[in-house]
CSV table of C-alpha atoms (C1' of nucleotides) in Angstrom, one decimal:
chain,number,residue,atom,x,y,z
A,1423,UNK,CA,0.0,0.0,0.0
A,1424,UNK,CA,1.6,3.3,-1.1
A,1425,UNK,CA,-1.0,5.6,0.2
A,1426,UNK,CA,0.3,9.1,1.1
A,1427,UNK,CA,-2.8,10.4,2.9
A,1428,UNK,CA,-2.3,10.8,6.7
A,1429,UNK,CA,-3.3,7.6,8.4
A,1430,UNK,CA,-5.0,7.6,11.8
A,1431,UNK,CA,-2.4,6.8,14.4
A,1432,UNK,CA,-3.4,5.1,17.7
A,1433,UNK,CA,-0.9,5.8,20.5
A,1434,UNK,CA,-0.1,4.4,24.0
A,1435,UNK,CA,1.7,6.6,26.5
A,1436,UNK,CA,3.6,5.4,29.5
A,1437,UNK,CA,5.2,7.8,32.0
A,1438,UNK,CA,5.1,7.5,35.8
A,1439,UNK,CA,4.6,11.2,36.3
A,1440,UNK,CA,0.9,11.9,35.9
A,1441,UNK,CA,1.3,15.6,35.0
A,1442,UNK,CA,3.8,14.8,32.2
A,1443,UNK,CA,1.6,12.0,30.9
A,1444,UNK,CA,-1.4,14.3,30.8
A,1445,UNK,CA,0.6,17.1,29.2
A,1446,UNK,CA,2.0,14.8,26.5
A,1447,UNK,CA,-1.5,13.5,25.8
A,1448,UNK,CA,-2.8,17.0,25.4
A,1449,UNK,CA,0.1,17.9,23.1
A,1450,UNK,CA,-0.3,14.9,20.8
A,1451,UNK,CA,-4.1,14.9,20.8
A,1452,UNK,CA,-3.8,18.3,19.2
A,1453,UNK,CA,-2.5,16.5,16.1
A,1454,UNK,CA,-5.4,15.6,13.9
A,1455,UNK,CA,-4.0,12.2,12.9
A,1456,UNK,CA,-3.0,11.1,16.4
A,1457,UNK,CA,-5.2,9.6,19.1
A,1458,UNK,CA,-4.1,8.6,22.5
A,1459,UNK,CA,-5.8,5.3,23.2
A,1460,UNK,CA,-4.1,4.3,26.5
A,1461,UNK,CA,-2.2,6.1,29.2
A,1462,UNK,CA,-0.4,4.2,32.0
A,1463,UNK,CA,2.1,4.9,34.7
A,1464,UNK,CA,4.4,1.9,34.7
A,1465,UNK,CA,6.0,-0.7,32.5
A,1466,UNK,CA,3.9,-3.7,33.5
A,1467,UNK,CA,0.7,-1.9,32.8
A,1468,UNK,CA,2.1,-0.7,29.5
A,1469,UNK,CA,2.7,-4.3,28.4
A,1470,UNK,CA,-0.9,-5.2,29.4
A,1471,UNK,CA,-2.5,-2.2,27.7
A,1472,UNK,CA,-0.5,-2.7,24.6
A,1473,UNK,CA,-1.9,-6.2,24.3
A,1474,UNK,CA,-5.4,-5.0,25.0
A,1475,UNK,CA,-5.5,-1.9,22.7
A,1476,UNK,CA,-3.0,-2.9,20.0
A,1477,UNK,CA,-1.8,0.7,19.4
A,1478,UNK,CA,0.2,1.7,16.3
A,1479,UNK,CA,2.9,3.3,18.5
A,1480,UNK,CA,3.9,3.1,22.2
A,1481,UNK,CA,5.6,6.1,23.7
A,1482,UNK,CA,7.5,4.9,26.8
A,1483,UNK,CA,9.4,6.9,29.4
A,1484,UNK,CA,12.7,5.3,30.2
A,1485,UNK,CA,12.6,6.1,33.9
A,1486,UNK,CA,9.7,4.1,35.4
A,1487,UNK,CA,9.4,2.2,38.7
A,1488,UNK,CA,9.2,-1.6,38.3
A,1489,UNK,CA,9.8,-2.4,34.6
A,1490,UNK,CA,11.7,0.4,33.0
A,1491,UNK,CA,11.1,1.6,29.4
A,1492,UNK,CA,13.5,-0.8,27.8
A,1493,UNK,CA,12.2,-3.8,29.7
A,1494,UNK,CA,8.6,-2.8,28.8
A,1495,UNK,CA,9.6,-2.3,25.2
A,1496,UNK,CA,11.0,-5.9,25.0
A,1497,UNK,CA,7.9,-7.3,26.5
A,1498,UNK,CA,5.6,-5.4,24.2
A,1499,UNK,CA,7.5,-6.1,21.0
A,1500,UNK,CA,7.5,-9.8,21.8
A,1501,UNK,CA,3.7,-10.0,22.0
A,1502,UNK,CA,2.2,-7.2,19.9
A,1503,UNK,CA,2.8,-5.9,16.3
A,1504,UNK,CA,3.6,-2.3,17.2
A,1505,UNK,CA,6.4,0.3,17.2
A,1506,UNK,CA,8.1,1.7,20.3
A,1507,UNK,CA,9.6,5.1,20.9
A,1508,UNK,CA,11.6,5.7,24.1
A,1509,UNK,CA,11.6,9.1,25.7
A,1510,UNK,CA,14.2,9.8,28.3
A,1511,UNK,CA,15.5,12.6,30.5
A,1512,UNK,CA,19.0,11.4,30.9
A,1513,UNK,CA,20.2,10.1,27.5
A,1514,UNK,CA,23.2,7.8,28.3
A,1515,UNK,CA,25.0,6.2,25.3
A,1516,UNK,CA,24.9,2.7,26.8
A,1517,UNK,CA,21.2,2.9,27.2
A,1518,UNK,CA,20.7,3.7,23.6
A,1519,UNK,CA,22.6,0.5,22.7
A,1520,UNK,CA,20.3,-1.5,25.0
A,1521,UNK,CA,17.3,0.1,23.5
A,1522,UNK,CA,18.3,-0.6,19.9
A,1523,UNK,CA,19.0,-4.2,21.0
A,1524,UNK,CA,15.4,-4.4,22.2
A,1525,UNK,CA,14.3,-3.4,18.6
A,1526,UNK,CA,13.0,0.0,19.6
A,1527,UNK,CA,12.2,2.3,16.6
A,1528,UNK,CA,12.7,5.7,18.2
A,1529,UNK,CA,14.9,7.3,20.9
A,1530,UNK,CA,14.3,10.9,21.9
A,1531,UNK,CA,15.5,12.9,24.9
A,1532,UNK,CA,13.2,15.2,26.8
A,1533,UNK,CA,15.2,18.1,25.5
A,1534,UNK,CA,13.7,17.6,22.0
A,1535,UNK,CA,11.4,20.4,20.9
A,1536,UNK,CA,7.8,19.5,21.5
A,1537,UNK,CA,6.9,20.2,17.8
A,1538,UNK,CA,9.2,17.4,16.6
A,1539,UNK,CA,7.6,14.6,18.7
A,1540,UNK,CA,4.6,14.2,16.4
A,1541,UNK,CA,6.8,14.0,13.4
A,1542,UNK,CA,9.0,11.3,15.0
A,1543,UNK,CA,5.9,9.3,15.7
A,1544,UNK,CA,4.7,9.6,12.1
A,1545,UNK,CA,8.1,8.6,10.8
A,1546,UNK,CA,8.1,5.6,13.1
A,1547,UNK,CA,4.6,4.5,11.9
A,1548,UNK,CA,5.9,4.8,8.3
A,1549,UNK,CA,8.5,2.2,9.2
A,1550,UNK,CA,11.4,4.6,9.6
A,1551,UNK,CA,13.7,4.8,12.6
A,1552,UNK,CA,14.5,8.0,14.5
A,1553,UNK,CA,17.5,8.3,16.8
A,1554,UNK,CA,18.3,11.7,18.3
A,1555,UNK,CA,21.4,12.8,16.4
A,1556,UNK,CA,23.1,14.2,19.5
A,1557,UNK,CA,22.9,10.9,21.4
A,1558,UNK,CA,23.8,8.8,18.4
A,1559,UNK,CA,27.0,10.8,17.9
A,1560,UNK,CA,27.9,10.4,21.6
A,1561,UNK,CA,27.2,6.7,21.5
A,1562,UNK,CA,29.4,6.2,18.4
A,1563,UNK,CA,32.3,8.1,19.8
A,1564,UNK,CA,32.0,6.7,23.3
A,1565,UNK,CA,34.2,3.7,23.7
A,1566,UNK,CA,32.9,0.3,24.5
A,1567,UNK,CA,32.6,-0.8,28.2
A,1568,UNK,CA,35.9,-2.1,29.4
A,1569,UNK,CA,34.5,-3.8,32.5
A,1570,UNK,CA,33.8,-7.5,33.1
A,1571,UNK,CA,30.4,-8.7,34.2
A,1572,UNK,CA,31.5,-9.2,37.8
A,1573,UNK,CA,33.0,-5.7,37.9
A,1574,UNK,CA,29.7,-4.3,36.8
A,1575,UNK,CA,27.8,-6.3,39.4
A,1576,UNK,CA,30.0,-4.9,42.1
A,1577,UNK,CA,29.7,-1.4,40.8
A,1578,UNK,CA,25.9,-1.6,40.6
A,1579,UNK,CA,25.7,-1.9,44.3
A,1580,UNK,CA,28.3,0.8,44.9
A,1581,UNK,CA,25.9,3.4,43.6
A,1582,UNK,CA,23.9,3.0,46.8
A,1583,UNK,CA,25.5,3.4,50.2
A,1584,UNK,CA,26.5,-0.2,50.8
A,1585,UNK,CA,29.7,-1.4,52.5
A,1586,UNK,CA,32.0,-3.8,50.7
A,1587,UNK,CA,30.9,-6.5,53.1
A,1588,UNK,CA,27.3,-6.0,52.3
A,1589,UNK,CA,27.9,-6.1,48.6
A,1590,UNK,CA,29.9,-9.3,49.1
A,1591,UNK,CA,27.0,-10.9,50.9
A,1592,UNK,CA,24.5,-9.9,48.2
A,1593,UNK,CA,26.7,-11.3,45.5
A,1594,UNK,CA,27.6,-14.5,47.5
A,1595,UNK,CA,31.3,-13.6,47.3
A,1596,UNK,CA,34.2,-13.0,49.7
A,1597,UNK,CA,34.7,-9.4,50.7
A,1598,UNK,CA,38.3,-9.5,49.3
A,1599,UNK,CA,37.0,-10.6,45.9
A,1600,UNK,CA,34.6,-7.7,45.8
A,1601,UNK,CA,37.4,-5.3,46.7
A,1602,UNK,CA,39.5,-6.7,43.9
A,1603,UNK,CA,36.7,-6.2,41.3
A,1604,UNK,CA,36.1,-2.7,42.6
A,1605,UNK,CA,39.8,-1.9,42.5
A,1606,UNK,CA,40.2,-3.1,39.0
A,1607,UNK,CA,37.1,-1.2,37.9
A,1608,UNK,CA,38.5,1.9,39.5
A,1609,UNK,CA,41.8,1.5,37.6
A,1610,UNK,CA,40.0,1.0,34.3
A,1611,UNK,CA,37.8,4.0,34.8
A,1612,UNK,CA,40.5,6.1,36.3
A,1613,UNK,CA,38.4,6.8,39.4
A,1614,UNK,CA,39.6,7.6,42.9
A,1615,UNK,CA,36.9,5.8,44.8
A,1616,UNK,CA,34.4,3.1,44.1
A,1617,UNK,CA,31.6,5.7,44.3
A,1618,UNK,CA,33.3,7.7,41.6
A,1619,UNK,CA,33.7,4.6,39.5
A,1620,UNK,CA,30.1,3.7,39.9
A,1621,UNK,CA,29.1,7.3,38.9
A,1622,UNK,CA,31.2,7.1,35.8
A,1623,UNK,CA,29.8,3.7,34.8
A,1624,UNK,CA,26.3,4.9,35.4
A,1625,UNK,CA,26.7,8.1,33.3
A,1626,UNK,CA,28.0,5.9,30.5
A,1627,UNK,CA,24.9,3.8,30.8
A,1628,UNK,CA,26.8,0.6,31.6
A,1629,UNK,CA,25.0,-0.2,34.8
B,56,UNK,CA,-13.8,43.8,42.5
B,57,UNK,CA,-16.0,40.7,43.2
B,58,UNK,CA,-16.4,39.6,39.6
B,59,UNK,CA,-17.0,35.9,39.2
B,60,UNK,CA,-16.6,35.7,35.4
B,61,UNK,CA,-13.4,33.9,34.4
B,62,UNK,CA,-10.6,36.4,34.0
B,63,UNK,CA,-8.0,36.0,31.3
B,64,UNK,CA,-4.8,34.6,32.8
B,65,UNK,CA,-1.4,35.3,31.4
B,66,UNK,CA,1.2,32.6,32.2
B,67,UNK,CA,5.0,32.1,32.1
B,68,UNK,CA,6.4,28.6,32.0
B,69,UNK,CA,10.0,27.7,32.9
B,70,UNK,CA,11.3,24.2,32.6
B,71,UNK,CA,14.7,23.1,31.3
B,72,UNK,CA,13.2,20.2,29.3
B,73,UNK,CA,11.9,21.5,26.0
B,74,UNK,CA,9.5,18.6,25.5
B,75,UNK,CA,7.9,19.0,28.9
B,76,UNK,CA,7.7,22.7,28.4
B,77,UNK,CA,5.9,22.3,25.1
B,78,UNK,CA,3.6,19.7,26.5
B,79,UNK,CA,2.6,21.8,29.4
B,80,UNK,CA,2.0,24.8,27.1
B,81,UNK,CA,-0.3,22.6,25.0
B,82,UNK,CA,-2.1,21.3,28.0
B,83,UNK,CA,-2.7,24.8,29.6
B,84,UNK,CA,-3.5,26.5,26.3
B,85,UNK,CA,-6.4,24.2,26.0
B,86,UNK,CA,-8.0,26.1,28.8
B,87,UNK,CA,-10.0,29.0,27.4
B,88,UNK,CA,-9.0,31.4,30.1
B,89,UNK,CA,-5.3,30.7,30.1
B,90,UNK,CA,-2.7,32.0,27.7
B,91,UNK,CA,1.0,31.1,27.8
B,92,UNK,CA,2.9,34.4,27.1
B,93,UNK,CA,6.4,33.2,27.8
B,94,UNK,CA,8.3,29.9,27.8
B,95,UNK,CA,11.9,29.7,29.0
B,96,UNK,CA,14.4,27.0,29.9
B,97,UNK,CA,16.2,28.4,32.9
B,98,UNK,CA,15.8,30.5,36.1
B,99,UNK,CA,17.7,33.5,34.9
B,100,UNK,CA,15.6,33.8,31.7
B,101,UNK,CA,12.5,33.3,33.8
B,102,UNK,CA,13.3,36.4,35.9
B,103,UNK,CA,14.0,38.5,32.7
B,104,UNK,CA,10.9,37.4,30.9
B,105,UNK,CA,8.7,37.8,34.0
B,106,UNK,CA,9.9,41.5,34.1
B,107,UNK,CA,9.3,41.9,30.4
B,108,UNK,CA,5.9,40.2,30.1
B,109,UNK,CA,4.4,40.8,33.6
B,110,UNK,CA,2.5,37.5,33.6
B,111,UNK,CA,-0.3,36.8,36.2
B,112,UNK,CA,1.3,33.5,37.2
B,113,UNK,CA,4.8,31.9,36.7
B,114,UNK,CA,4.9,28.2,36.6
B,115,UNK,CA,8.5,27.2,37.6
B,116,UNK,CA,10.2,23.8,37.5
B,117,UNK,CA,12.2,23.3,40.6
B,118,UNK,CA,15.1,21.4,38.9
B,119,UNK,CA,16.8,23.8,36.5
B,120,UNK,CA,20.4,24.4,35.7
B,121,UNK,CA,21.9,27.7,37.0
B,122,UNK,CA,19.2,29.3,39.1
B,123,UNK,CA,16.7,26.7,40.4
B,124,UNK,CA,13.0,27.3,40.8
B,125,UNK,CA,13.1,28.7,44.3
B,126,UNK,CA,16.0,31.1,43.4
B,127,UNK,CA,14.1,32.2,40.3
B,128,UNK,CA,10.9,32.7,42.4
B,129,UNK,CA,12.7,34.9,44.9
B,130,UNK,CA,14.1,37.1,42.1
B,131,UNK,CA,10.8,37.4,40.3
B,132,UNK,CA,8.7,38.1,43.4
B,133,UNK,CA,11.1,40.9,44.4
B,134,UNK,CA,10.7,42.7,41.1
B,135,UNK,CA,7.3,41.9,39.6
B,136,UNK,CA,3.7,41.8,41.0
B,137,UNK,CA,2.9,38.2,40.1
B,138,UNK,CA,2.2,34.8,41.6
B,139,UNK,CA,4.6,31.8,41.5
B,140,UNK,CA,3.7,28.1,41.4
B,141,UNK,CA,6.6,25.6,41.8
B,142,UNK,CA,6.4,22.2,40.0
B,143,UNK,CA,8.8,19.5,41.1
B,144,UNK,CA,9.6,15.9,40.4
B,145,UNK,CA,11.2,15.1,43.7
B,146,UNK,CA,9.1,16.8,46.4
B,147,UNK,CA,11.3,16.9,49.5
B,148,UNK,CA,9.9,18.5,52.7
B,149,UNK,CA,12.8,20.9,53.3
B,150,UNK,CA,12.3,22.3,49.8
B,151,UNK,CA,8.7,23.1,50.5
B,152,UNK,CA,9.8,25.1,53.5
B,153,UNK,CA,12.3,27.1,51.4
B,154,UNK,CA,9.7,27.6,48.8
B,155,UNK,CA,7.2,29.0,51.2
B,156,UNK,CA,9.9,31.2,52.7
B,157,UNK,CA,10.3,32.6,49.2
B,158,UNK,CA,6.6,33.6,49.2
B,159,UNK,CA,5.6,31.1,46.6
B,160,UNK,CA,1.8,30.6,46.2
B,161,UNK,CA,1.6,27.1,44.9
B,162,UNK,CA,3.7,23.9,45.2
B,163,UNK,CA,2.7,20.8,43.1
B,164,UNK,CA,4.6,17.6,42.4
B,165,UNK,CA,4.7,16.2,38.9
B,166,UNK,CA,2.6,13.3,40.1
B,167,UNK,CA,-0.4,15.6,40.2
B,168,UNK,CA,-3.2,14.8,37.7
B,169,UNK,CA,-2.9,17.0,34.7
B,170,UNK,CA,-6.5,18.1,35.0
B,171,UNK,CA,-5.8,19.7,38.4
B,172,UNK,CA,-3.0,22.0,37.3
B,173,UNK,CA,-5.3,24.6,35.6
B,174,UNK,CA,-7.4,24.7,38.7
B,175,UNK,CA,-4.4,25.3,40.9
B,176,UNK,CA,-3.4,28.2,38.6
B,177,UNK,CA,-6.9,29.7,38.9
B,178,UNK,CA,-6.9,29.4,42.6
B,179,UNK,CA,-3.5,31.1,42.9
B,180,UNK,CA,-4.6,34.0,40.6
B,181,UNK,CA,-7.6,34.4,42.9
B,182,UNK,CA,-5.2,35.0,45.8
B,183,UNK,CA,-5.4,31.5,47.3
B,184,UNK,CA,-2.5,29.2,48.1
B,185,UNK,CA,-2.2,25.6,47.0
B,186,UNK,CA,0.1,23.2,48.6
B,187,UNK,CA,0.0,19.5,47.6
B,188,UNK,CA,-1.6,17.8,50.6
B,189,UNK,CA,0.7,14.8,50.5
B,190,UNK,CA,3.9,16.9,50.7
B,191,UNK,CA,2.4,19.3,53.3
B,192,UNK,CA,1.6,16.3,55.6
B,193,UNK,CA,5.1,14.9,55.1
B,194,UNK,CA,6.7,18.3,55.8
B,195,UNK,CA,4.6,18.7,59.0
B,196,UNK,CA,5.5,15.3,60.4
B,197,UNK,CA,9.1,15.4,59.3
B,198,UNK,CA,11.3,16.7,62.2
B,199,UNK,CA,13.3,19.8,61.8
B,200,UNK,CA,16.9,19.5,60.6
B,201,UNK,CA,19.1,18.6,63.5
B,202,UNK,CA,22.3,19.6,61.8
B,203,UNK,CA,24.5,22.7,62.2
B,204,UNK,CA,25.5,25.0,59.3
B,205,UNK,CA,29.0,23.6,59.1
B,206,UNK,CA,27.7,20.0,59.2
B,207,UNK,CA,25.5,20.8,56.2
B,208,UNK,CA,28.4,22.4,54.4
B,209,UNK,CA,30.5,19.3,54.8
B,210,UNK,CA,27.6,17.0,53.8
B,211,UNK,CA,26.9,19.1,50.7
B,212,UNK,CA,30.3,18.2,49.3
B,213,UNK,CA,30.0,14.6,50.4
B,214,UNK,CA,27.2,14.0,47.8
B,215,UNK,CA,29.9,14.2,45.1
B,216,UNK,CA,32.9,11.9,45.1
B,217,UNK,CA,35.2,14.2,47.0
B,218,UNK,CA,37.8,13.1,49.6
B,219,UNK,CA,37.7,14.5,53.1
B,220,UNK,CA,40.9,16.5,52.3
B,221,UNK,CA,39.4,18.0,49.2
B,222,UNK,CA,36.3,19.1,51.2
B,223,UNK,CA,38.6,20.6,53.9
B,224,UNK,CA,40.4,22.6,51.2
B,225,UNK,CA,37.2,23.8,49.7
B,226,UNK,CA,35.9,25.0,53.1
B,227,UNK,CA,39.3,26.3,54.3
B,228,UNK,CA,39.3,24.0,57.2
B,229,UNK,CA,41.6,21.3,58.6
B,230,UNK,CA,40.8,17.7,57.5
B,231,UNK,CA,40.3,16.6,61.1
B,232,UNK,CA,37.6,19.3,61.6
B,233,UNK,CA,35.7,18.1,58.5
B,234,UNK,CA,35.9,14.6,59.7
B,235,UNK,CA,34.5,15.7,63.0
B,236,UNK,CA,31.5,17.4,61.4
B,237,UNK,CA,30.8,14.5,59.2
B,238,UNK,CA,31.1,12.1,62.1
B,239,UNK,CA,28.6,14.1,64.2
B,240,UNK,CA,26.3,14.4,61.2
B,241,UNK,CA,26.4,10.7,60.7
B,242,UNK,CA,25.6,10.1,64.3
B,243,UNK,CA,22.6,12.5,64.2
B,244,UNK,CA,21.3,10.9,61.0
B,245,UNK,CA,22.1,7.4,62.1
B,246,UNK,CA,24.1,6.8,58.9
B,247,UNK,CA,27.0,4.4,58.4
B,248,UNK,CA,29.0,6.5,56.0
B,249,UNK,CA,29.2,10.1,55.0
B,250,UNK,CA,27.7,9.2,51.7
B,251,UNK,CA,24.7,7.7,53.3
B,252,UNK,CA,24.3,10.7,55.6
B,253,UNK,CA,24.5,13.1,52.6
B,254,UNK,CA,21.9,11.0,50.9
B,255,UNK,CA,19.5,11.2,53.8
B,256,UNK,CA,20.1,14.9,54.2
B,257,UNK,CA,19.4,15.5,50.6
B,258,UNK,CA,16.2,13.4,50.6
B,259,UNK,CA,15.0,15.5,53.5
B,260,UNK,CA,15.7,18.6,51.4
B,261,UNK,CA,18.2,19.9,53.9
B,262,UNK,CA,21.0,20.4,51.4
C,136,DG,C1',28.4,37.2,83.9
C,137,DT,C1',27.9,32.8,82.9
C,138,DA,C1',26.0,28.7,80.8
C,139,DG,C1',25.2,26.6,76.6
C,140,DA,C1',25.7,26.1,71.6
C,141,DG,C1',28.2,26.3,67.7
C,142,DC,C1',32.8,26.7,65.6
C,143,DA,C1',37.8,25.2,64.8
C,144,DG,C1',41.3,22.5,65.8
C,145,DT,C1',44.6,18.4,67.6
C,146,DG,C1',46.0,13.7,68.6
C,147,DA,C1',45.2,8.9,69.1
C,148,DC,C1',42.9,5.0,67.7
C,149,DA,C1',40.1,1.3,65.2
C,150,DT,C1',37.9,0.2,61.0
C,151,DT,C1',37.2,0.4,56.2
C,152,DT,C1',38.9,0.8,51.9
C,153,DG,C1',42.0,0.4,48.0
C,154,DT,C1',46.4,-1.9,46.2
C,155,DC,C1',49.3,-5.6,45.1
C,156,DA,C1',51.0,-10.2,44.5
C,157,DC,C1',49.9,-14.5,44.2
C,158,DG,C1',47.0,-19.2,43.5
C,159,DA,C1',43.4,-22.3,41.6
C,160,DT,C1',39.5,-22.9,38.5
C,161,DT,C1',36.9,-22.7,34.4
C,162,DT,C1',36.0,-21.5,29.7
C,163,DG,C1',36.5,-20.6,24.8
C,164,DA,C1',39.7,-20.1,21.0
C,165,DC,C1',43.3,-21.8,18.1
D,1353,DG,C1',46.1,-29.9,24.1
D,1354,DT,C1',47.5,-25.3,25.3
D,1355,DC,C1',47.0,-20.5,25.9
D,1356,DA,C1',44.7,-16.5,27.3
D,1357,DA,C1',41.1,-14.4,29.8
D,1358,DA,C1',37.7,-14.2,33.2
D,1359,DT,C1',36.5,-15.8,37.7
D,1360,DC,C1',37.1,-16.5,42.7
D,1361,DG,C1',39.8,-16.5,46.4
D,1362,DT,C1',43.8,-15.3,50.1
D,1363,DG,C1',47.0,-12.6,52.7
D,1364,DA,C1',49.6,-8.4,53.5
D,1365,DC,C1',50.0,-3.7,53.4
D,1366,DA,C1',49.2,1.5,53.0
D,1367,DA,C1',45.9,5.1,52.9
D,1368,DA,C1',41.5,7.0,53.9
D,1369,DT,C1',37.8,7.2,56.9
D,1370,DG,C1',35.2,7.3,61.2
D,1371,DT,C1',35.3,7.7,66.5
D,1372,DC,C1',36.5,9.8,70.7
D,1373,DA,C1',38.4,12.9,74.1
D,1374,DC,C1',39.8,17.2,74.9
D,1375,DT,C1',41.2,22.4,74.2
D,1376,DG,C1',40.2,26.9,73.0
D,1377,DC,C1',37.2,30.6,70.9
D,1378,DT,C1',33.0,33.5,70.0
D,1379,DC,C1',28.5,34.4,70.3
D,1380,DT,C1',23.6,34.4,72.5
D,1381,DA,C1',20.3,33.9,76.0
D,1382,DC,C1',18.9,34.2,80.5
DNA sequence: GTAGAGCAGTGACATTTGTCACGATTTGAC
DNA sequence: GTCAAATCGTGACAAATGTCACTGCTCTAC
């Protein structure tokens, strides 16, 4: 079908902040060819509603309690024939990689001008992909994660205020082992404390 | 004047995220009595535009680079006869106190239903105040900050990944002194590391 | 004026953390 | 089979961090 006339687009919105969700609905409902058919506040509900309403596009916030945007995207795309656009506040390069691996069609930061969002959605419905050029460039220049799985495990817990012993307990490892992982991670990332290393890894989207 | 007919409300919106700003504009412009007359992405610009456009209400996001919402509110209210409503993602009790001290008229979290926002704005224009009941309750039950100014200074830097020596240099103090402040803060907050103490203090809105 | 609170510092000490060197496995690649 | 890399562990050590006791100083309140 090579029709060029604007097709009616049915949209699902997931964002944990009620105000933002409502505002995005208002914004997109202004477009004559877009209709918001579902509006939910978490990833699990997004998957359920996607199955129930079969929208053309799902607009998912990345930061949500429970199942985050990428997890929700993976679930939705494995059960429903639809497209997914991820919206995020903090666009970290590693997250873009994970999103693309989950077969997401669009990736836009919240710094995008509001006028562009509807166009992105139309592009995605038309089978195109849209990746924010700024993030794409960062992701391409950013080097690959130099850390091993275990190092990442240890770093993940170091973002909270856990002691080495607590992390060791959680990972079922000896305290010395955890210290070694953290130490090598710190060397690789050129950090002066495990907290700094965890911060760097997070900003890169590795954890 | 005891007129009851809906008055025309001129609104300024400040939010560093373009998408959110646009979406909120769309949402509020749907209201027949509300007109968005200025839309900016930081606190400094908000103060300038408030002076230039003399809006009836300023809707300020709390989290903005440079001058945050409360700082912007203070500047605006000292130069223009207008009302201020603060919108925030992370509603911490201490922040509410600071906002009220800055003579803000409204305080709403981003979890507020979108439909309510216009009503809040109308209430504020009518001279009323609106404080999110949930946050108000938390702020009233939460005990007052038990920390001294210097303890707060030291904690503020502990949120980043600075060493004690670096914090001491920044504050022009001896390293031992800083350690003492951090230690007493940790005792007061029942924390097991300065990072945990800083986290607690931040969540309470004290730093 | 004096008692209490906050401020600034010192020194001693125990604990936690980070570093290093070294084994012993397992796993996948060649 | 052998090699390299990742994994898991130990023990020893230095540096950073947290705790405690104690000394002055300057305000403020009563």
